[in-house]
Short mmCIF file of C-alpha atoms and ligand atoms in Angstrom, two decimals:
data_model
loop_
_atom_site.label_atom_id
_atom_site.label_comp_id
_atom_site.label_asym_id
_atom_site.label_seq_id
_atom_site.Cartn_x
_atom_site.Cartn_y
_atom_site.Cartn_z
CA UNK A 250 15.04 23.09 19.72
CA UNK A 251 14.69 21.57 23.28
CA UNK A 252 14.67 22.90 26.53
CA UNK A 253 15.91 21.15 29.53
CA UNK A 254 13.66 21.65 32.65
CA UNK A 255 15.95 21.68 36.19
CA UNK A 256 14.87 18.49 37.52
CA UNK A 257 15.70 15.47 35.66
CA UNK A 258 14.00 12.40 37.95
CA UNK A 259 13.73 9.15 37.23
CA UNK A 260 10.46 9.32 35.16
CA UNK A 261 12.72 11.13 32.10
CA UNK A 262 14.14 7.51 31.66
CA UNK A 263 10.37 6.62 30.44
CA UNK A 264 11.24 7.64 27.01
CA UNK A 265 9.71 6.26 23.65
CA UNK A 266 12.16 3.33 23.85
CA UNK A 267 10.73 1.67 26.57
CA UNK A 268 8.02 -0.57 26.93
CA UNK A 269 7.16 0.84 30.67
CA UNK A 270 5.52 3.63 28.49
CA UNK A 271 3.44 1.90 26.49
CA UNK A 272 0.13 3.43 26.34
CA UNK A 273 -2.06 0.83 27.71
CA UNK A 274 -5.39 1.84 25.74
CA UNK A 275 -4.73 0.03 22.38
CA UNK A 276 -6.83 2.62 20.97
CA UNK A 277 -5.52 5.51 18.48
CA UNK A 278 -7.50 8.18 20.51
CA UNK A 279 -5.92 10.45 22.52
CA UNK A 280 -6.34 9.80 26.07
CA UNK A 281 -5.49 13.10 26.71
CA UNK A 282 -2.92 12.30 29.87
CA UNK A 283 -0.87 15.11 31.03
CA UNK A 284 3.02 15.43 30.62
CA UNK A 285 5.02 13.74 33.25
CA UNK A 286 6.16 15.85 35.64
CA UNK A 287 9.92 17.11 35.31
CA UNK A 288 10.36 15.56 32.23
CA UNK A 289 12.37 18.05 29.62
CA UNK A 290 9.70 18.41 26.99
CA UNK A 291 10.38 19.42 22.94
CA UNK A 292 10.02 22.83 22.91
CA UNK A 293 10.46 23.72 18.90
CA UNK A 294 7.88 24.76 16.46
CA UNK A 295 5.41 22.75 15.06
CA UNK A 296 4.54 23.24 11.49
CA UNK A 297 1.67 21.94 9.24
CA UNK A 298 3.63 20.33 6.35
CA UNK A 299 2.53 20.52 2.72
CA UNK A 300 3.04 16.64 2.60
CA UNK A 301 3.28 14.07 5.50
CA UNK A 302 3.40 10.60 5.69
CA UNK A 303 4.71 7.46 6.97
CA UNK A 304 7.53 4.58 5.39
CA UNK A 305 8.92 1.53 6.57
CA UNK A 306 6.43 1.31 9.41
CA UNK A 307 7.63 -1.57 11.13
CA UNK A 308 7.42 -3.65 14.73
CA UNK A 309 10.60 -1.44 16.06
CA UNK A 310 10.97 1.48 13.22
CA UNK A 311 9.43 4.09 11.14
CA UNK A 312 10.45 7.12 8.62
CA UNK A 313 8.43 10.29 9.38
CA UNK A 314 8.75 12.01 5.82
CA UNK A 315 7.58 15.79 4.67
CA UNK A 316 7.94 18.44 3.04
CA UNK A 317 7.27 22.35 3.42
CA UNK A 318 5.09 24.21 5.30
CA UNK A 319 1.42 25.27 4.55
CA UNK A 320 1.81 28.05 6.80
CA UNK A 321 5.27 29.63 5.83
CA UNK A 322 6.52 28.88 2.88
CA UNK A 323 10.26 29.81 4.21
CA UNK A 324 10.29 27.91 6.98
CA UNK A 325 10.87 23.63 7.43
CA UNK A 326 11.11 21.29 9.93
CA UNK A 327 14.33 20.10 10.98
CA UNK A 328 13.30 17.28 13.34
CA UNK A 329 10.61 15.25 14.68
CA UNK A 330 10.11 14.38 18.43
CA UNK A 331 7.78 11.44 19.37
CA UNK A 332 6.53 9.75 22.52
CA UNK A 333 3.65 7.65 23.85
CA UNK A 334 1.89 10.35 25.60
CA UNK A 335 0.43 13.01 23.24
CA UNK A 336 0.97 15.84 25.36
CA UNK A 337 4.55 15.02 26.93
CA UNK A 338 6.98 14.10 24.37
CA UNK A 339 10.32 14.05 25.42
CA UNK A 340 12.74 16.17 24.99
CA UNK A 341 15.22 12.67 24.47
CA UNK A 342 13.02 11.51 21.63
CA UNK A 343 13.92 14.49 19.31
CA UNK A 344 15.51 12.96 16.16
CA UNK A 345 17.08 15.11 13.41
CA UNK A 346 15.82 14.91 9.64
CA UNK A 347 17.79 14.26 6.61
CA UNK A 348 16.80 16.40 3.75
CA UNK A 349 16.79 13.66 0.61
CA UNK A 350 15.93 13.59 -2.43
CA UNK A 351 13.71 16.61 -4.14
CA UNK A 352 13.88 18.36 -0.81
CA UNK A 353 11.58 15.98 1.30
CA UNK A 354 13.34 15.72 4.90
CA UNK A 355 12.83 12.15 6.67
CA UNK A 356 13.11 11.19 10.33
CA UNK A 357 14.43 7.39 10.93
CA UNK A 358 12.95 6.13 14.15
CA UNK A 359 14.25 3.41 15.57
CA UNK A 360 14.21 1.24 18.75
CA UNK A 361 10.14 1.50 18.80
CA UNK A 362 8.27 -0.82 21.04
CA UNK A 363 5.99 -3.13 18.90
CA UNK A 364 2.19 -2.98 19.06
CA UNK A 365 2.32 0.63 20.68
CA UNK A 366 0.46 4.03 19.64
CA UNK A 367 3.08 6.60 19.45
CA UNK A 368 2.53 10.32 18.61
CA UNK A 369 4.70 12.53 17.28
CA UNK A 370 5.36 16.21 16.30
CA UNK A 371 6.57 17.97 13.35
CA UNK A 372 9.57 20.58 14.03
CA UNK A 373 9.59 19.16 17.52
CA UNK A 374 7.14 20.42 20.30
CA UNK A 375 5.91 18.52 23.32
CA UNK A 376 2.29 18.15 22.34
CA UNK A 377 1.30 16.31 19.19
CA UNK A 378 -1.30 17.31 16.81
CA UNK A 379 -3.80 14.68 17.41
CA UNK A 380 -3.79 13.71 13.80
CA UNK A 381 0.16 13.03 13.84
CA UNK A 382 0.19 9.57 15.84
CA UNK A 383 0.66 5.83 14.42
CA UNK A 384 1.20 2.14 15.82
CA UNK A 385 4.11 0.09 15.25
CA UNK A 386 3.25 -3.68 13.72
CA UNK A 387 3.11 -6.21 15.81
CA UNK A 388 6.10 -8.58 16.56
CA UNK A 389 6.67 -10.76 13.17
CA UNK A 390 4.21 -13.49 13.04
CA UNK A 391 1.61 -11.85 16.31
CA UNK A 392 -1.68 -10.16 15.58
CA UNK A 393 -1.94 -6.37 17.15
CA UNK A 394 -3.83 -6.08 20.44
CA UNK A 395 -7.25 -5.79 18.61
CA UNK A 396 -6.82 -8.95 16.87
CA UNK A 397 -7.41 -7.61 13.41
CA UNK A 398 -4.88 -6.59 10.83
CA UNK A 399 -6.71 -4.14 8.67
CA UNK A 400 -5.23 -3.13 5.03
CA UNK A 401 -6.80 -0.40 2.71
CA UNK A 402 -6.08 -0.95 -1.00
CA UNK A 403 -6.49 1.86 -3.64
CA UNK A 404 -5.76 1.31 -7.36
CA UNK A 405 -5.01 3.59 -10.03
CA UNK A 406 -6.97 6.07 -7.66
CA UNK A 407 -5.04 9.34 -8.76
CA UNK A 408 -7.73 11.09 -10.83
CA UNK A 409 -7.71 14.20 -9.16
CA UNK A 410 -4.52 15.60 -10.55
CA UNK A 411 -5.56 15.22 -14.22
CA UNK A 412 -8.54 17.50 -15.87
CA UNK A 413 -8.77 15.30 -17.93
CA UNK A 414 -9.91 12.21 -16.03
CA UNK A 415 -11.74 13.65 -13.29
CA UNK A 416 -14.71 14.81 -15.30
CA UNK A 417 -18.12 13.39 -16.38
CA UNK A 418 -19.36 10.60 -14.45
CA UNK A 419 -16.26 10.12 -12.57
CA UNK A 420 -15.90 13.70 -11.42
CA UNK A 421 -14.60 13.83 -7.86
CA UNK A 422 -14.30 10.16 -8.11
CA UNK A 423 -10.71 9.59 -6.05
CA UNK A 424 -12.16 11.68 -3.39
CA UNK A 425 -15.49 9.60 -2.94
CA UNK A 426 -14.02 6.27 -3.13
CA UNK A 427 -12.04 7.59 -0.06
CA UNK A 428 -14.96 9.01 1.48
CA UNK A 429 -16.78 5.75 0.80
CA UNK A 430 -14.14 3.75 2.45
CA UNK A 431 -14.55 6.18 5.60
CA UNK A 432 -18.36 5.80 5.61
CA UNK A 433 -17.88 2.14 5.71
CA UNK A 434 -15.14 2.05 8.05
CA UNK A 435 -17.20 4.69 10.36
CA UNK A 436 -20.36 2.11 10.39
CA UNK A 437 -18.75 -0.90 11.15
CA UNK A 438 -16.53 -0.13 14.55
CA UNK A 439 -14.33 2.88 12.91
CA UNK A 440 -11.04 0.25 13.41
CA UNK A 441 -8.37 1.93 11.36
CA UNK A 442 -5.95 0.51 8.53
CA UNK A 443 -3.06 -0.55 9.75
CA UNK A 444 -1.43 -1.19 6.36
CA UNK A 445 -1.98 1.23 3.25
CA UNK A 446 -1.55 -0.13 -0.13
CA UNK A 447 -1.18 1.96 -3.46
CA UNK A 448 -1.50 -0.08 -6.85
CA UNK A 449 -0.14 2.66 -8.83
CA UNK A 450 -1.39 5.30 -11.44
CA UNK A 451 -1.34 7.34 -7.92
CA UNK A 452 -0.86 10.24 -10.02
CA UNK A 453 -2.50 10.91 -13.21
CA UNK A 454 -1.52 11.53 -16.05
CA UNK A 455 2.64 11.59 -15.31
CA UNK A 456 3.13 11.00 -11.85
CA UNK A 457 4.96 14.13 -11.52
CA UNK A 458 5.92 15.91 -8.19
CA UNK A 459 2.84 18.27 -8.28
CA UNK A 460 0.51 15.50 -9.33
CA UNK A 461 1.51 13.31 -6.43
CA UNK A 462 0.58 16.77 -4.18
CA UNK A 463 -2.46 16.80 -5.65
CA UNK A 464 -3.72 13.00 -5.63
CA UNK A 465 -1.94 11.36 -2.87
CA UNK A 466 -1.19 13.67 0.25
CA UNK A 467 -3.77 16.47 -0.55
CA UNK A 468 -6.27 13.37 -0.61
CA UNK A 469 -5.13 10.86 1.96
CA UNK A 470 -3.71 13.71 4.55
CA UNK A 471 -5.04 12.30 7.09
CA UNK A 472 -4.49 8.59 6.50
CA UNK A 473 -1.16 9.39 5.42
CA UNK A 474 -0.25 11.03 8.65
CA UNK A 475 -1.13 7.76 10.64
CA UNK A 476 -0.71 4.78 8.81
CA UNK A 477 2.45 3.44 6.71
CA UNK A 478 2.12 3.40 2.94
CA UNK A 479 3.09 1.07 0.57
CA UNK A 480 2.90 1.40 -3.05
CA UNK A 481 3.57 -0.39 -6.57
CA UNK A 482 4.59 1.24 -9.72
CA UNK A 483 2.19 1.72 -12.47
CA UNK A 484 2.51 3.07 -16.03
CA UNK A 485 1.45 6.24 -15.38
CA UNK A 486 4.25 6.71 -12.79
CA UNK A 487 6.58 6.59 -15.33
CA UNK A 488 5.52 9.60 -17.41
CA UNK A 489 4.46 9.18 -21.08
CA UNK A 490 0.90 9.51 -21.02
CA UNK A 491 1.45 5.83 -19.42
CA UNK A 492 2.77 4.62 -22.57
CA UNK A 493 6.36 4.12 -21.76
CA UNK A 494 7.73 0.70 -22.38
CA UNK A 495 10.95 2.13 -21.32
CA UNK A 496 13.21 -1.19 -18.82
CA UNK A 497 14.96 2.17 -17.42
CA UNK A 498 14.06 4.32 -15.04
CA UNK A 499 16.11 6.72 -16.68
CA UNK A 500 13.86 7.08 -19.81
CA UNK A 501 10.75 8.81 -17.75
CA UNK A 502 9.36 11.51 -19.96
CA UNK A 503 6.91 13.96 -18.56
CA UNK A 504 4.50 14.96 -21.14
CA UNK A 505 2.87 17.36 -18.94
CA UNK A 506 5.37 18.30 -15.96
CA UNK A 507 9.09 18.56 -15.44
CA UNK A 508 11.49 15.69 -14.54
CA UNK A 509 12.63 15.31 -11.36
CA UNK A 510 16.34 16.36 -12.33
CA UNK A 511 19.51 14.61 -11.39
CA UNK A 512 21.50 13.76 -9.12
CA UNK A 513 17.94 12.88 -7.56
CA UNK A 514 16.22 10.42 -9.94
CA UNK A 515 14.48 11.91 -13.14
CA UNK A 516 11.20 9.72 -11.51
CA UNK A 517 9.07 11.44 -8.95
CA UNK A 518 7.87 8.30 -7.33
CA UNK A 519 11.34 7.20 -6.58
CA UNK A 520 12.09 10.30 -5.03
CA UNK A 521 9.14 10.98 -2.95
CA UNK A 522 9.21 7.36 -1.55
CA UNK A 523 11.62 5.97 0.83
CA UNK A 524 11.08 1.86 -0.12
CA UNK A 525 12.95 -0.90 1.71
CA UNK A 526 16.16 -2.09 -0.23
CA UNK A 527 17.33 -4.11 2.80
CA UNK A 528 14.97 -6.31 4.43
CA UNK A 529 14.54 -3.08 6.87
CA UNK A 530 11.12 -4.45 7.99
CA UNK A 531 11.15 -8.31 7.37
CA UNK A 532 11.95 -9.97 3.87
CA UNK A 533 14.90 -10.90 1.68
CA UNK A 534 16.51 -7.53 0.90
CA UNK A 535 15.71 -6.81 -2.85
CA UNK A 536 18.18 -4.18 -3.17
CA UNK A 537 16.15 -1.81 -5.06
CA UNK A 538 12.97 0.14 -4.49
CA UNK A 539 11.59 -0.96 -7.42
CA UNK A 540 10.77 -3.87 -5.68
CA UNK A 541 10.97 -4.83 -2.02
CA UNK A 542 8.86 -7.03 0.61
CA UNK A 543 7.96 -6.46 4.19
CA UNK A 544 6.36 -8.26 7.25
CA UNK A 545 3.46 -6.85 9.18
CA UNK A 546 2.54 -9.40 11.88
CA UNK A 547 1.40 -12.35 10.42
CA UNK A 548 1.12 -10.83 7.24
CA UNK A 549 4.18 -10.57 4.16
CA UNK A 550 3.46 -8.08 1.85
CA UNK A 551 5.30 -8.53 -1.49
CA UNK A 552 5.41 -5.02 -4.15
CA UNK A 553 6.85 -6.27 -7.47
CA UNK A 554 7.71 -4.13 -10.25
CA UNK A 555 5.48 -4.81 -13.65
CA UNK A 556 6.34 -1.78 -15.43
CA UNK A 557 9.91 -0.95 -15.47
CA UNK A 558 11.70 -4.14 -14.32
CA UNK A 559 9.07 -6.45 -15.76
CA UNK A 560 10.12 -4.69 -19.04
CA UNK A 561 13.63 -6.08 -19.33
CA UNK A 562 14.01 -10.13 -19.31
CA UNK A 563 17.28 -9.72 -17.36
CA UNK A 564 15.63 -7.47 -14.76
CA UNK A 565 12.47 -9.34 -14.86
CA UNK A 566 14.24 -13.05 -13.92
CA UNK A 567 16.28 -10.84 -11.53
CA UNK A 568 12.94 -10.16 -9.64
CA UNK A 569 11.58 -13.44 -10.40
CA UNK A 570 14.25 -15.38 -8.31
CA UNK A 571 14.05 -12.61 -5.50
CA UNK A 572 10.45 -12.87 -4.84
CA UNK A 573 11.19 -17.19 -5.26
CA UNK A 574 13.45 -16.57 -2.26
CA UNK A 575 11.49 -14.36 -0.51
CA UNK A 576 8.38 -16.14 -0.50
CA UNK A 577 10.50 -19.55 0.48
CA UNK A 578 11.92 -17.56 3.54
CA UNK A 579 8.73 -15.97 4.36
CA UNK A 580 6.80 -17.84 7.34
CA UNK A 581 3.52 -15.23 7.62
CA UNK A 582 0.04 -16.66 7.99
CA UNK A 583 -0.72 -14.94 4.89
CA UNK A 584 0.51 -13.26 2.05
CA UNK A 585 -0.43 -10.67 -0.34
CA UNK A 586 1.33 -9.55 -3.51
CA UNK A 587 0.47 -6.43 -4.87
CA UNK A 588 1.64 -4.89 -8.62
CA UNK A 589 -0.13 -2.96 -11.26
CA UNK A 590 -0.45 -5.01 -14.52
CA UNK A 591 -3.45 -7.42 -13.68
CA UNK A 592 -3.14 -11.05 -14.91
CA UNK A 593 -6.63 -11.32 -16.01
CA UNK A 594 -8.57 -8.41 -16.94
CA UNK A 595 -11.54 -7.46 -19.26
CA UNK A 596 -11.71 -4.07 -17.82
CA UNK A 597 -10.07 -1.04 -19.78
CA UNK A 598 -7.51 -3.29 -20.55
CA UNK A 599 -7.87 -6.89 -21.86
CA UNK A 600 -5.56 -9.67 -20.59
CA UNK A 601 -5.58 -10.91 -24.10
CA UNK A 602 -4.50 -8.22 -25.86
CA UNK A 603 -0.72 -6.66 -25.62
CA UNK A 604 -1.87 -3.48 -26.84
CA UNK A 605 1.32 -2.75 -28.99
CA UNK A 606 3.93 -4.22 -26.12
CA UNK A 607 2.40 -1.47 -23.44
CA UNK A 608 0.60 -4.41 -21.70
CA UNK A 609 3.31 -6.99 -22.54
CA UNK A 610 3.67 -6.95 -18.58
CA UNK A 611 0.24 -8.31 -18.28
CA UNK A 612 1.57 -11.74 -20.21
CA UNK A 613 5.05 -11.54 -18.62
CA UNK A 614 3.22 -11.76 -15.18
CA UNK A 615 0.74 -14.20 -15.82
CA UNK A 616 3.29 -16.70 -17.32
CA UNK A 617 6.44 -16.31 -15.38
CA UNK A 618 5.02 -14.99 -11.68
CA UNK A 619 1.75 -16.59 -11.08
CA UNK A 620 2.92 -20.00 -11.01
CA UNK A 621 5.45 -18.96 -8.53
CA UNK A 622 2.91 -17.31 -6.23
CA UNK A 623 1.05 -20.90 -6.76
CA UNK A 624 3.74 -22.80 -5.63
CA UNK A 625 4.62 -20.59 -2.66
CA UNK A 626 1.43 -20.07 -0.58
CA UNK A 627 0.69 -16.65 -2.12
CA UNK A 628 -3.01 -16.32 -0.90
CA UNK A 629 -3.99 -12.73 -2.58
CA UNK A 630 -2.53 -11.14 -5.68
CA UNK A 631 -3.83 -7.26 -6.30
CA UNK A 632 -3.40 -5.10 -9.54
CA UNK A 633 -5.13 -2.17 -11.48
CA UNK A 634 -4.29 -1.08 -14.13
CA UNK A 635 -7.79 -1.76 -15.89
CA UNK A 636 -10.27 0.82 -13.80
CA UNK A 637 -12.62 -1.85 -12.84
CA UNK A 638 -13.01 -4.30 -9.92
CA UNK A 639 -12.45 -7.92 -11.05
CA UNK A 640 -12.01 -10.92 -8.60
CA UNK A 641 -11.38 -14.12 -9.26
CA UNK A 642 -12.54 -17.69 -8.05
CA UNK A 643 -9.58 -19.88 -5.97
CA UNK A 644 -7.37 -20.19 -8.67
CA UNK A 645 -4.21 -22.16 -10.27
CA UNK A 646 -2.16 -23.05 -13.39
CA UNK A 647 -3.61 -20.84 -15.55
CA UNK A 648 -1.20 -18.94 -18.15
CA UNK A 649 -2.85 -19.23 -21.11
CA UNK A 650 -5.75 -16.67 -22.56
CA UNK A 651 -9.04 -16.33 -21.51
CA UNK A 652 -10.20 -18.69 -24.26
CA UNK A 653 -7.78 -21.62 -22.26
CA UNK A 654 -9.19 -21.24 -19.39
CA UNK A 655 -11.10 -24.27 -17.53
CA UNK A 656 -12.80 -23.54 -14.36
CA UNK A 657 -13.00 -27.97 -13.92
CA UNK A 658 -9.13 -27.41 -14.04
CA UNK A 659 -8.20 -23.98 -12.91
CA UNK A 660 -10.68 -23.50 -9.91
CA UNK A 661 -11.48 -24.70 -6.23
CA UNK A 662 -14.68 -26.57 -6.86
CA UNK A 663 -17.74 -26.15 -5.09
CA UNK A 664 -20.13 -29.67 -3.73
CA UNK A 665 -22.08 -29.29 -7.24
CA UNK A 666 -18.43 -29.07 -9.37
CA UNK A 667 -19.26 -25.29 -10.14
CA UNK A 668 -16.29 -22.89 -9.32
CA UNK A 669 -16.84 -21.77 -5.30
CA UNK A 670 -17.73 -18.29 -4.81
CA UNK A 671 -15.38 -17.84 -1.97
CA UNK A 672 -18.61 -16.86 0.02
CA UNK A 673 -21.08 -18.41 2.53
CA UNK A 674 -20.81 -22.06 2.86
CA UNK A 675 -17.75 -21.71 -0.25
CA UNK A 676 -15.50 -20.01 1.62
CA UNK A 677 -12.02 -21.01 0.80
CA UNK A 678 -9.48 -22.56 3.03
CA UNK A 679 -6.12 -22.01 2.69
CA UNK A 680 -5.39 -25.70 2.29
CA UNK A 681 -7.31 -26.86 -0.73
CA UNK A 682 -8.69 -29.79 -1.32
CA UNK A 683 -5.33 -30.97 -2.91
CA UNK A 684 -3.89 -30.83 0.25
CA UNK A 685 -1.37 -27.74 -0.71
CA UNK A 686 -1.66 -24.03 -0.24
CA UNK A 687 -1.52 -23.67 -3.76
CA UNK A 688 -4.75 -21.37 -5.01
CA UNK A 689 -4.73 -17.24 -5.35
CA UNK A 690 -7.45 -14.91 -5.46
CA UNK A 691 -6.51 -12.83 -8.31
CA UNK A 692 -8.29 -9.28 -7.95
CA UNK A 693 -8.12 -6.54 -10.05
CA UNK A 694 -9.31 -3.58 -8.13
CA UNK A 695 -8.34 0.20 -10.33
CA UNK A 696 -11.70 2.07 -9.93
CA UNK A 697 -10.85 3.87 -6.78
CA UNK A 698 -10.60 7.38 -9.17
CA UNK A 699 -12.60 6.26 -12.10
CA UNK A 700 -14.81 3.38 -13.59
CA UNK A 701 -14.50 3.39 -17.39
CA UNK A 702 -16.24 0.30 -18.37
CA UNK A 703 -15.25 -3.50 -19.47
CA UNK A 704 -14.11 -4.60 -22.72
CA UNK A 705 -16.38 -7.37 -22.32
CA UNK A 706 -19.69 -7.15 -20.32
CA UNK A 707 -19.46 -11.04 -19.61
CA UNK A 708 -16.14 -10.12 -17.62
CA UNK A 709 -13.26 -12.84 -17.66
CA UNK A 710 -14.19 -16.41 -17.02
CA UNK A 711 -11.09 -16.44 -14.10
CA UNK A 712 -13.84 -13.77 -12.37
CA UNK A 713 -16.90 -14.28 -9.76
CA UNK A 714 -17.34 -10.65 -9.89
CA UNK A 715 -16.81 -8.28 -12.11
CA UNK A 716 -17.72 -4.43 -12.61
CA UNK A 717 -16.44 -1.52 -14.80
CA UNK A 718 -19.52 0.40 -13.50
CA UNK A 719 -18.80 1.15 -9.60
CA UNK A 720 -16.04 3.35 -7.59
CA UNK A 721 -14.72 1.65 -5.08
CA UNK A 722 -11.83 0.57 -2.67
CA UNK A 723 -10.51 -2.58 -1.27
CA UNK A 724 -10.18 -3.43 2.92
CA UNK A 725 -9.06 -7.27 3.87
CA UNK A 726 -9.11 -7.95 7.52
CA UNK A 727 -7.12 -10.85 8.69
CA UNK A 728 -6.37 -12.51 12.38
CA UNK A 729 -4.80 -15.76 12.97
CA UNK A 730 -7.56 -18.28 11.24
CA UNK A 731 -9.54 -15.94 8.67
CA UNK A 732 -9.41 -13.64 5.98
CA UNK A 733 -12.10 -11.28 4.65
CA UNK A 734 -11.69 -9.08 1.49
CA UNK A 735 -14.19 -6.62 1.02
CA UNK A 736 -14.87 -4.43 -2.05
CA UNK A 737 -16.39 -0.81 -0.89
CA UNK A 738 -17.86 1.57 -3.19
CA UNK A 739 -18.10 5.17 -3.15
CA UNK A 740 -21.00 5.01 -0.86
CA UNK A 741 -19.97 2.96 1.67
CA UNK A 742 -21.63 -0.18 0.64
CA UNK A 743 -20.03 -4.01 0.32
CA UNK A 744 -20.40 -5.27 -3.50
CA UNK A 745 -18.50 -8.00 -3.16
CA UNK A 746 -16.57 -10.24 -0.94
CA UNK A 747 -14.73 -13.49 -0.17
CA UNK A 748 -13.28 -15.32 2.60
CA UNK A 749 -10.03 -17.77 3.11
CA UNK A 750 -9.78 -19.44 6.44
CA UNK A 751 -6.91 -21.80 7.56
FE1 FE2 B 925 -4.65 3.39 -14.29
FE1 FE2 B 926 -2.14 1.53 -15.91
#
């Protein structure tokens, strides 16, 4: 698939492996540079995959993963080319793909330079599609050249694949939230996200492969081609209309679709994603795709499995021991934890009610995991499951039902003795009045596809801000000293924010 031009000069050494090729312009936009003279370029046939996404995007590696061809359903791409010049992807960069579960192809690219913009071609041409570009993470502990790490978080987003949900007031809700996010980005400097986190219920109702196509790949096409995707598993990823209580992924039951078949996982979520099990992008190896962690500059992110692993005591204990070790080994400035079932909610689910066992993980995560988060410096916890946005005060020590919540005991207080808002003069500080990094902001961000009201209009007493009526998603920005989190609605308006300084 490559054509070797006759004159191989010293410029040929300027491959994607060498920092000397680094694009001095840190922007993602192409500088439209012309190809280096006499460097052999890739000369394959570019295709437009039906699905294209980036996994395990770290400081020195990425997995480019795809399936299908929108233009020709018989020709599949078998390789990618990559480089720092969009108009001159060198032949030396061509990387063959491996075909993985359910016909996905993935190319594992290593030896990349940190904090550097790359361009790639699926199918391996010498010129990259302008949308097929990403920036590697900065080295562990550092910030990127633009001084800011931006995280986009969507929860329970996958309504577009369900005619049942994508109707009435929520018609087009998922696309509207996506567009609201882009509206806010465009109006505020245009900085794209560095990380894209999905909080589960990513594809309703049963997380089938086809539903993922509609609610993930057709919905976030451009973001997925340029930003690393980091998901967690929700109840709907296990089929059964979201009612599965199975502790085993083998018992995935697709009520509205066809199970992915052995030897692949029966669960489409696991066939689609290639998640780190061996600490490939930092963190302590988890040994399972069901939960994992990674570093991105000075941010450490942990994705836990509250849907499957949490439902067996043995697996839950193993996950708890792993996350404790992972947190103990992390030196990141900021730590974000995601899992689907929120410890505190009065949205479409109620954290005081186990719903016949379906919502038992709410209790187990709150009682067993929250104390670990608070003891080991976690800053933010994000969940979904309730189709609402609910954001807590700066909390510690509350593992009981809502009627045992005492602001004077469980929240950071302002100078007037009331729970601090996290805004303005009441911004939180990572080292609290107790002298420890002992508090966490817990957020339910499950209204990225539908907003389905509150079980208690007053909200959970742990929360500063609650709405069951507003669609939206979350943007978190961090530098070395300041973290700002915003809830952005489907019109691009900020409805809530808070700040933590360190
Ligand atoms: Fe949901
Ligand atoms: Fe859910």
